Amino acid sequence: MPSSAPENNGPATLAVGGETIELAVDRPALGRTMLDVSSLGQHGLAVYDPGYADTAAYQSGITFVDGEAGRLYFRGYPVEQLATSHSFLEVAYLLMYGELPSPQQADDFVAKVRDPGLVLHVGIERLFDTFPQSMHPMAMLSIATEALNAYADDDASLSPVARVERAGIRLLSSVPVFAGYAHSVLRGVPRGRSNRSLDYVEDFLQLCFSVPGHEQLPDEATARALNTLLVLHADHELNCSTATLRMVASSGASFYASASAAINALWGPLHGGANQEVIRMLQEIKDSGKPLSAIVDKAKDKNDPFRLMGFGHRVYKTTDARARVIRQVALDLVEKLAPADPLLEIAMKLEEVALADDYFISRRLYPNVDFYSGIIYRAIGFPDAMFTPLFVLGRSAGWVAHCMEMATGPNRIGRPTQFYTGPTERTVPSRPGV
Ligand code: CMC
């Protein structure tokens, strides 16, 4: 694990327009040294940082990404160790409360999340009856999560933390059911029923794949693979959706409203939606029969908006920690469930071609978490549109943890400044007769 930045001897000085400004230097437990620029406004200055790439807007003690080494830690534990040794709900507990649960704590937590008393209100069930088959399931999940504001009997306001905790447990309980129902809408089949006596992941899979009146339990390898994927997706610092969640929550909006906004942010193809786009891209490569070098050239062409989906990351400058585990899970599961999937072979060859190309090497663009995850979801039997909802299933744990952290710390409403480029003051032209 990387050590913190070296001891700094004092404040940084910034010389602007003949003025020298002292900026406090802060050293986080891990990661880059921070310049505290919060006093810049007093000097008529601001920081311009598109995409907030070098701006820390919050302090957080939940997750750390070491982008140079390609490592990811949850509360200090390497994610690849957690992914193969712990259940998703144990990892959710770790994110929320800061420590891994004892066996008793794990049982109590599972009992809370799986409490049959948390069944969905019939009003939310009916919402799914109104959704057209053509609707994207991410929109269904966002609407259903927002609807918890009306149909859940708990107060989901952000303080005190016990309220967020209760609402968070309800979210963890509800999201697999929302995703299972969304899967039914997509397929145009009647909804299944959640069986709370089953394990969290097994129940989700049976909800998706059982036929009415006949509960179909998943095989162990599939449930284990999905558990690993949920753990790997459980949190990832201040990614776009978690930053959105915190931004919305900072205004005092409810936890469910904040989580619903986060789902919408995750939907985008540059974020969680990339897992669906990767499969679309691989399928197009297969259908077109174009050589892989032509696809890579297209991704490099600055006049073409196309990018190699599942490649590149804001923080990772080497292979994404999660992608390494997922690649192996994909190889194992596809061999077992869908040995004839030609997209896996195309993906592996495309990775090879891109990783040997100067454009990708010089920009340090490597496969990210989304490159192989869709191959696994396909092998399990999910349609492409369900891939990003599966990301929601995992990431919900991180969203709960971040809102709990917010509820126990100082909060200042999120309000970035702007770099104004519009007209300066001018007078409205007079209208004849007015
Ligand atoms: N294909 C081709 N070129 C790329 C790609 C790519 N996938 N990703 C980055 N680049 C180029 C980009 O054009 C730029 O080149 P130049 O310096 O010549 O202008 C350079 O690499 C730096 O890229 P950037 O857009 O400044 O990087 P960013 O940090 O703003 O964006 C990203 C990160 C993930 C949005 C981007 O790499 C991308 O669009 N990847 C494809 C979509 C994708 O797979 N998203 C899932 C991310 S992982 C899941 C999650 O956590 O969200």
XYZ file of N, CA, C and O in Angstrom, residues 111-200:
360
model
N -30.052 -10.367 8.502
C -31.461 -10.429 8.935
C -32.155 -9.087 8.707
O -33.333 -9.039 8.320
N -31.429 -7.994 8.911
C -32.042 -6.671 8.698
C -32.329 -6.432 7.218
O -33.407 -5.974 6.841
N -31.335 -6.741 6.374
C -31.511 -6.481 4.931
C -32.568 -7.414 4.338
O -33.324 -7.023 3.447
N -32.605 -8.655 4.859
C -33.521 -9.651 4.285
C -34.849 -9.686 5.026
O -35.653 -10.596 4.800
N -35.084 -8.733 5.922
C -36.317 -8.690 6.715
C -37.544 -8.725 5.796
O -37.737 -7.825 4.969
N -38.387 -9.760 5.934
C -39.571 -9.831 5.065
C -40.469 -8.601 5.240
O -41.260 -8.264 4.356
N -40.306 -7.906 6.372
C -41.102 -6.690 6.617
C -40.740 -5.559 5.658
O -41.477 -4.581 5.547
N -39.620 -5.698 4.956
C -39.207 -4.638 4.021
C -39.732 -4.895 2.606
O -39.220 -4.310 1.651
N -40.721 -5.775 2.475
C -41.248 -6.030 1.115
C -41.728 -4.723 0.502
O -42.144 -3.799 1.207
N -41.714 -4.687 -0.810
C -42.099 -3.452 -1.498
C -43.575 -3.164 -1.317
O -44.407 -4.082 -1.332
N -43.878 -1.899 -1.200
C -45.273 -1.472 -1.148
C -45.922 -1.789 -2.495
O -45.282 -1.695 -3.545
N -47.190 -2.148 -2.444
C -47.882 -2.518 -3.678
C -47.874 -1.365 -4.694
O -47.888 -1.580 -5.910
N -47.790 -0.143 -4.186
C -47.737 1.023 -5.088
C -46.512 0.965 -5.984
O -46.572 1.311 -7.172
N -45.398 0.520 -5.425
C -44.176 0.424 -6.235
C -44.291 -0.755 -7.208
O -43.896 -0.671 -8.365
N -44.880 -1.847 -6.735
C -45.087 -2.993 -7.646
C -45.894 -2.544 -8.853
O -45.587 -2.896 -9.996
N -46.924 -1.741 -8.573
C -47.803 -1.302 -9.676
C -47.072 -0.400 -10.664
O -47.417 -0.361 -11.843
N -46.088 0.347 -10.152
C -45.294 1.190 -11.070
C -44.724 0.341 -12.200
O -44.731 0.742 -13.366
N -44.212 -0.835 -11.813
C -43.581 -1.692 -12.833
C -44.608 -2.163 -13.872
O -44.254 -2.427 -15.021
N -45.902 -2.239 -13.458
C -46.944 -2.609 -14.435
C -47.097 -1.537 -15.500
O -47.572 -1.802 -16.600
N -46.725 -0.294 -15.146
C -46.936 0.805 -16.095
C -45.737 1.008 -17.025
O -45.817 1.778 -17.967
N -44.620 0.350 -16.737
C -43.421 0.594 -17.550
C -43.501 -0.185 -18.872
O -43.750 -1.398 -18.860
N -43.249 0.497 -20.001
C -43.255 -0.233 -21.285
C -42.027 -1.130 -21.416
O -40.980 -0.856 -20.823
N -42.183 -2.173 -22.207
C -41.089 -3.146 -22.382
C -39.846 -2.479 -22.976
O -38.722 -2.922 -22.764
N -40.055 -1.372 -23.709
C -38.934 -0.711 -24.380
C -38.156 0.226 -23.439
O -37.140 0.781 -23.815
N -38.655 0.393 -22.209
C -38.015 1.352 -21.296
C -36.686 0.784 -20.782
O -36.580 -0.413 -20.504
N -35.689 1.664 -20.649
C -34.416 1.155 -20.133
C -34.556 0.855 -18.632
O -35.122 1.660 -17.882
N -34.052 -0.310 -18.187
C -34.214 -0.664 -16.765
C -33.541 0.326 -15.809
O -33.926 0.407 -14.645
N -32.539 1.098 -16.274
C -31.944 2.099 -15.373
C -32.978 3.179 -15.042
O -33.009 3.693 -13.913
N -33.821 3.527 -16.009
C -34.884 4.498 -15.741
C -35.879 3.894 -14.740
O -36.356 4.578 -13.824
N -36.164 2.598 -14.893
C -37.091 1.938 -13.951
C -36.516 1.970 -12.532
O -37.221 2.253 -11.561
N -35.217 1.682 -12.419
C -34.591 1.645 -11.090
C -34.578 3.023 -10.438
O -34.810 3.165 -9.234
N -34.309 4.035 -11.264
C -34.256 5.383 -10.725
C -35.642 5.814 -10.215
O -35.780 6.370 -9.122
N -36.671 5.511 -11.026
C -38.040 5.899 -10.637
C -38.467 5.139 -9.373
O -39.028 5.711 -8.439
N -38.193 3.832 -9.354
C -38.615 3.023 -8.199
C -37.899 3.491 -6.929
O -38.493 3.543 -5.841
N -36.607 3.845 -7.063
C -35.854 4.314 -5.886
C -36.439 5.639 -5.396
O -36.629 5.850 -4.189
N -36.727 6.528 -6.322
C -37.341 7.820 -5.953
C -38.689 7.586 -5.267
O -39.037 8.262 -4.297
N -39.424 6.577 -5.772
C -40.767 6.309 -5.221
C -40.705 5.822 -3.773
O -41.707 5.900 -3.049
N -39.538 5.344 -3.328
C -39.423 4.943 -1.914
C -39.715 6.133 -1.009
O -40.164 5.973 0.130
N -39.474 7.345 -1.519
C -39.800 8.551 -0.742
C -41.267 8.575 -0.348
O -41.639 9.094 0.695
N -42.100 8.042 -1.247
C -43.543 8.081 -0.983
C -44.037 6.822 -0.285
O -44.945 6.877 0.531
N -43.433 5.677 -0.626
C -44.027 4.419 -0.180
C -43.324 3.768 1.014
O -43.869 2.856 1.622
N -42.071 4.167 1.305
C -41.418 3.578 2.475
C -41.867 4.382 3.690
O -42.047 5.593 3.600
N -42.034 3.703 4.819
C -42.562 4.428 5.966
C -41.467 5.121 6.775
O -41.735 5.782 7.761
N -40.176 4.983 6.326
C -39.128 5.628 7.119
C -38.814 7.031 6.594
O -39.027 7.331 5.428
N -38.303 7.845 7.475
C -37.881 9.197 7.117
C -36.438 9.067 6.616
O -35.555 8.658 7.356
N -36.218 9.412 5.341
C -34.888 9.190 4.754
C -34.059 10.463 4.739
O -33.152 10.592 3.932
N -34.370 11.401 5.628
C -33.547 12.613 5.631
C -32.145 12.268 6.154
O -31.951 11.230 6.790
N -31.207 13.150 5.872
C -29.806 12.772 6.040
C -29.274 12.822 7.457
O -28.115 12.507 7.684
N -30.058 13.234 8.377
C -29.537 13.306 9.728
C -30.674 12.965 10.704
O -31.819 13.297 10.427
N -30.464 12.291 11.790
C -29.189 11.727 12.212
C -28.833 10.491 11.386
O -29.646 10.010 10.605
N -27.629 9.966 11.634
C -27.123 8.883 10.804
C -28.024 7.641 10.869
O -28.124 6.893 9.888
N -28.724 7.437 11.993
C -29.580 6.243 12.107
C -30.663 6.248 11.026
O -31.088 5.192 10.554
N -31.088 7.435 10.612
C -32.110 7.513 9.559
C -31.534 7.061 8.217
O -32.174 6.341 7.464
N -30.328 7.520 7.926
C -29.685 7.130 6.658
C -29.428 5.626 6.674
O -29.614 4.937 5.669
N -28.999 5.138 7.828
C -28.707 3.709 7.954
C -29.967 2.891 7.648
O -29.932 1.948 6.856
N -31.091 3.300 8.247
C -32.338 2.553 8.031
C -32.754 2.618 6.565
O -33.129 1.624 5.955
N -32.674 3.830 5.989
C -33.057 3.987 4.584
C -32.086 3.215 3.685
O -32.487 2.615 2.676
N -30.800 3.209 4.060
C -29.795 2.489 3.268
C -30.067 0.997 3.273
O -29.938 0.323 2.243
N -30.439 0.474 4.433
C -30.752 -0.957 4.513
C -31.974 -1.260 3.645
O -32.029 -2.266 2.943
N -32.926 -0.342 3.632
C -34.088 -0.558 2.768
C -33.672 -0.538 1.285
O -34.168 -1.320 0.481
N -32.749 0.348 0.954
C -32.299 0.387 -0.444
C -31.625 -0.941 -0.819
O -31.923 -1.523 -1.869
N -30.720 -1.410 0.061
C -30.033 -2.679 -0.237
C -31.041 -3.819 -0.368
O -30.871 -4.731 -1.178
N -32.096 -3.750 0.430
C -33.130 -4.779 0.382
C -33.956 -4.686 -0.907
O -34.369 -5.700 -1.475
N -34.180 -3.450 -1.370
C -35.121 -3.231 -2.482
C -34.483 -3.329 -3.862
O -35.149 -3.751 -4.819
N -33.223 -2.902 -3.997
C -32.635 -2.792 -5.346
C -32.635 -4.127 -6.117
O -32.972 -4.148 -7.304
N -32.299 -5.266 -5.460
C -32.359 -6.509 -6.242
C -33.781 -6.829 -6.716
O -33.962 -7.400 -7.792
N -34.758 -6.439 -5.902
C -36.149 -6.693 -6.305
C -36.507 -5.777 -7.483
O -37.114 -6.218 -8.472
N -36.101 -4.504 -7.396
C -36.339 -3.591 -8.531
C -35.703 -4.171 -9.804
O -36.311 -4.164 -10.871
N -34.452 -4.620 -9.669
C -33.741 -5.113 -10.860
C -34.405 -6.384 -11.395
O -34.532 -6.569 -12.613
N -34.844 -7.245 -10.476
C -35.548 -8.473 -10.900
C -36.843 -8.126 -11.623
O -37.172 -8.712 -12.671
N -37.586 -7.153 -11.082
C -38.843 -6.747 -11.726
C -38.556 -6.109 -13.094
O -39.277 -6.328 -14.066
N -37.492 -5.297 -13.153
C -37.138 -4.647 -14.427
C -36.813 -5.705 -15.482
O -37.209 -5.594 -16.646
N -36.140 -6.762 -15.033
C -35.805 -7.864 -15.946
C -37.082 -8.514 -16.500
O -37.177 -8.836 -17.688
N -38.092 -8.642 -15.625
C -39.381 -9.222 -16.079
C -40.043 -8.310 -17.097
O -40.593 -8.781 -18.101
N -40.011 -6.994 -16.843
C -40.636 -6.054 -17.790
C -39.952 -6.182 -19.149
O -40.608 -6.277 -20.189
N -38.616 -6.212 -19.129
C -37.847 -6.317 -20.394
C -38.250 -7.550 -21.184
O -38.315 -7.519 -22.404
N -38.459 -8.652 -20.444
C -38.767 -9.909 -21.137
C -40.251 -10.083 -21.393
O -40.684 -11.052 -22.022
N -41.073 -9.165 -20.826
C -42.525 -9.265 -21.023
C -43.118 -10.482 -20.337
O -44.053 -11.110 -20.851
N -42.568 -10.844 -19.174
C -43.092 -12.006 -18.433
C -43.565 -11.543 -17.051
O -43.155 -10.476 -16.575
N -44.424 -12.341 -16.381
C -44.892 -11.930 -15.051
C -43.731 -11.844 -14.054
O -42.735 -12.553 -14.185
N -43.901 -10.944 -13.064
C -42.868 -10.779 -12.036
C -42.712 -12.046 -11.192
O -43.700 -12.725 -10.927
N -41.452 -12.327 -10.784
C -41.233 -13.406 -9.838
C -41.447 -12.901 -8.417
O -41.856 -11.754 -8.207
N -41.158 -13.754 -7.438
C -41.306 -13.353 -6.023
C -39.973 -13.520 -5.320
O -39.291 -14.531 -5.503
N -39.635 -12.513 -4.533
C -38.413 -12.610 -3.749
C -38.611 -13.647 -2.646
O -39.666 -13.696 -2.025
N -37.602 -14.496 -2.448
C -37.660 -15.498 -1.382
C -36.617 -15.121 -0.337
O -35.429 -15.370 -0.503
N -37.097 -14.509 0.751
C -36.190 -13.932 1.749
C -35.408 -14.978 2.540
O -34.502 -14.629 3.292
N -35.777 -16.261 2.382
C -35.009 -17.270 3.123
C -33.721 -17.622 2.365
O -32.843 -18.294 2.894
N -33.616 -17.157 1.118
C -32.410 -17.455 0.339
C -31.330 -16.421 0.598
O -31.601 -15.319 1.072
N -30.115 -16.762 0.198
C -28.995 -15.821 0.223
C -29.316 -14.655 -0.735
O -30.054 -14.811 -1.714
N -28.731 -13.491 -0.448
C -29.006 -12.252 -1.201
C -28.830 -12.441 -2.712
O -29.713 -12.111 -3.512
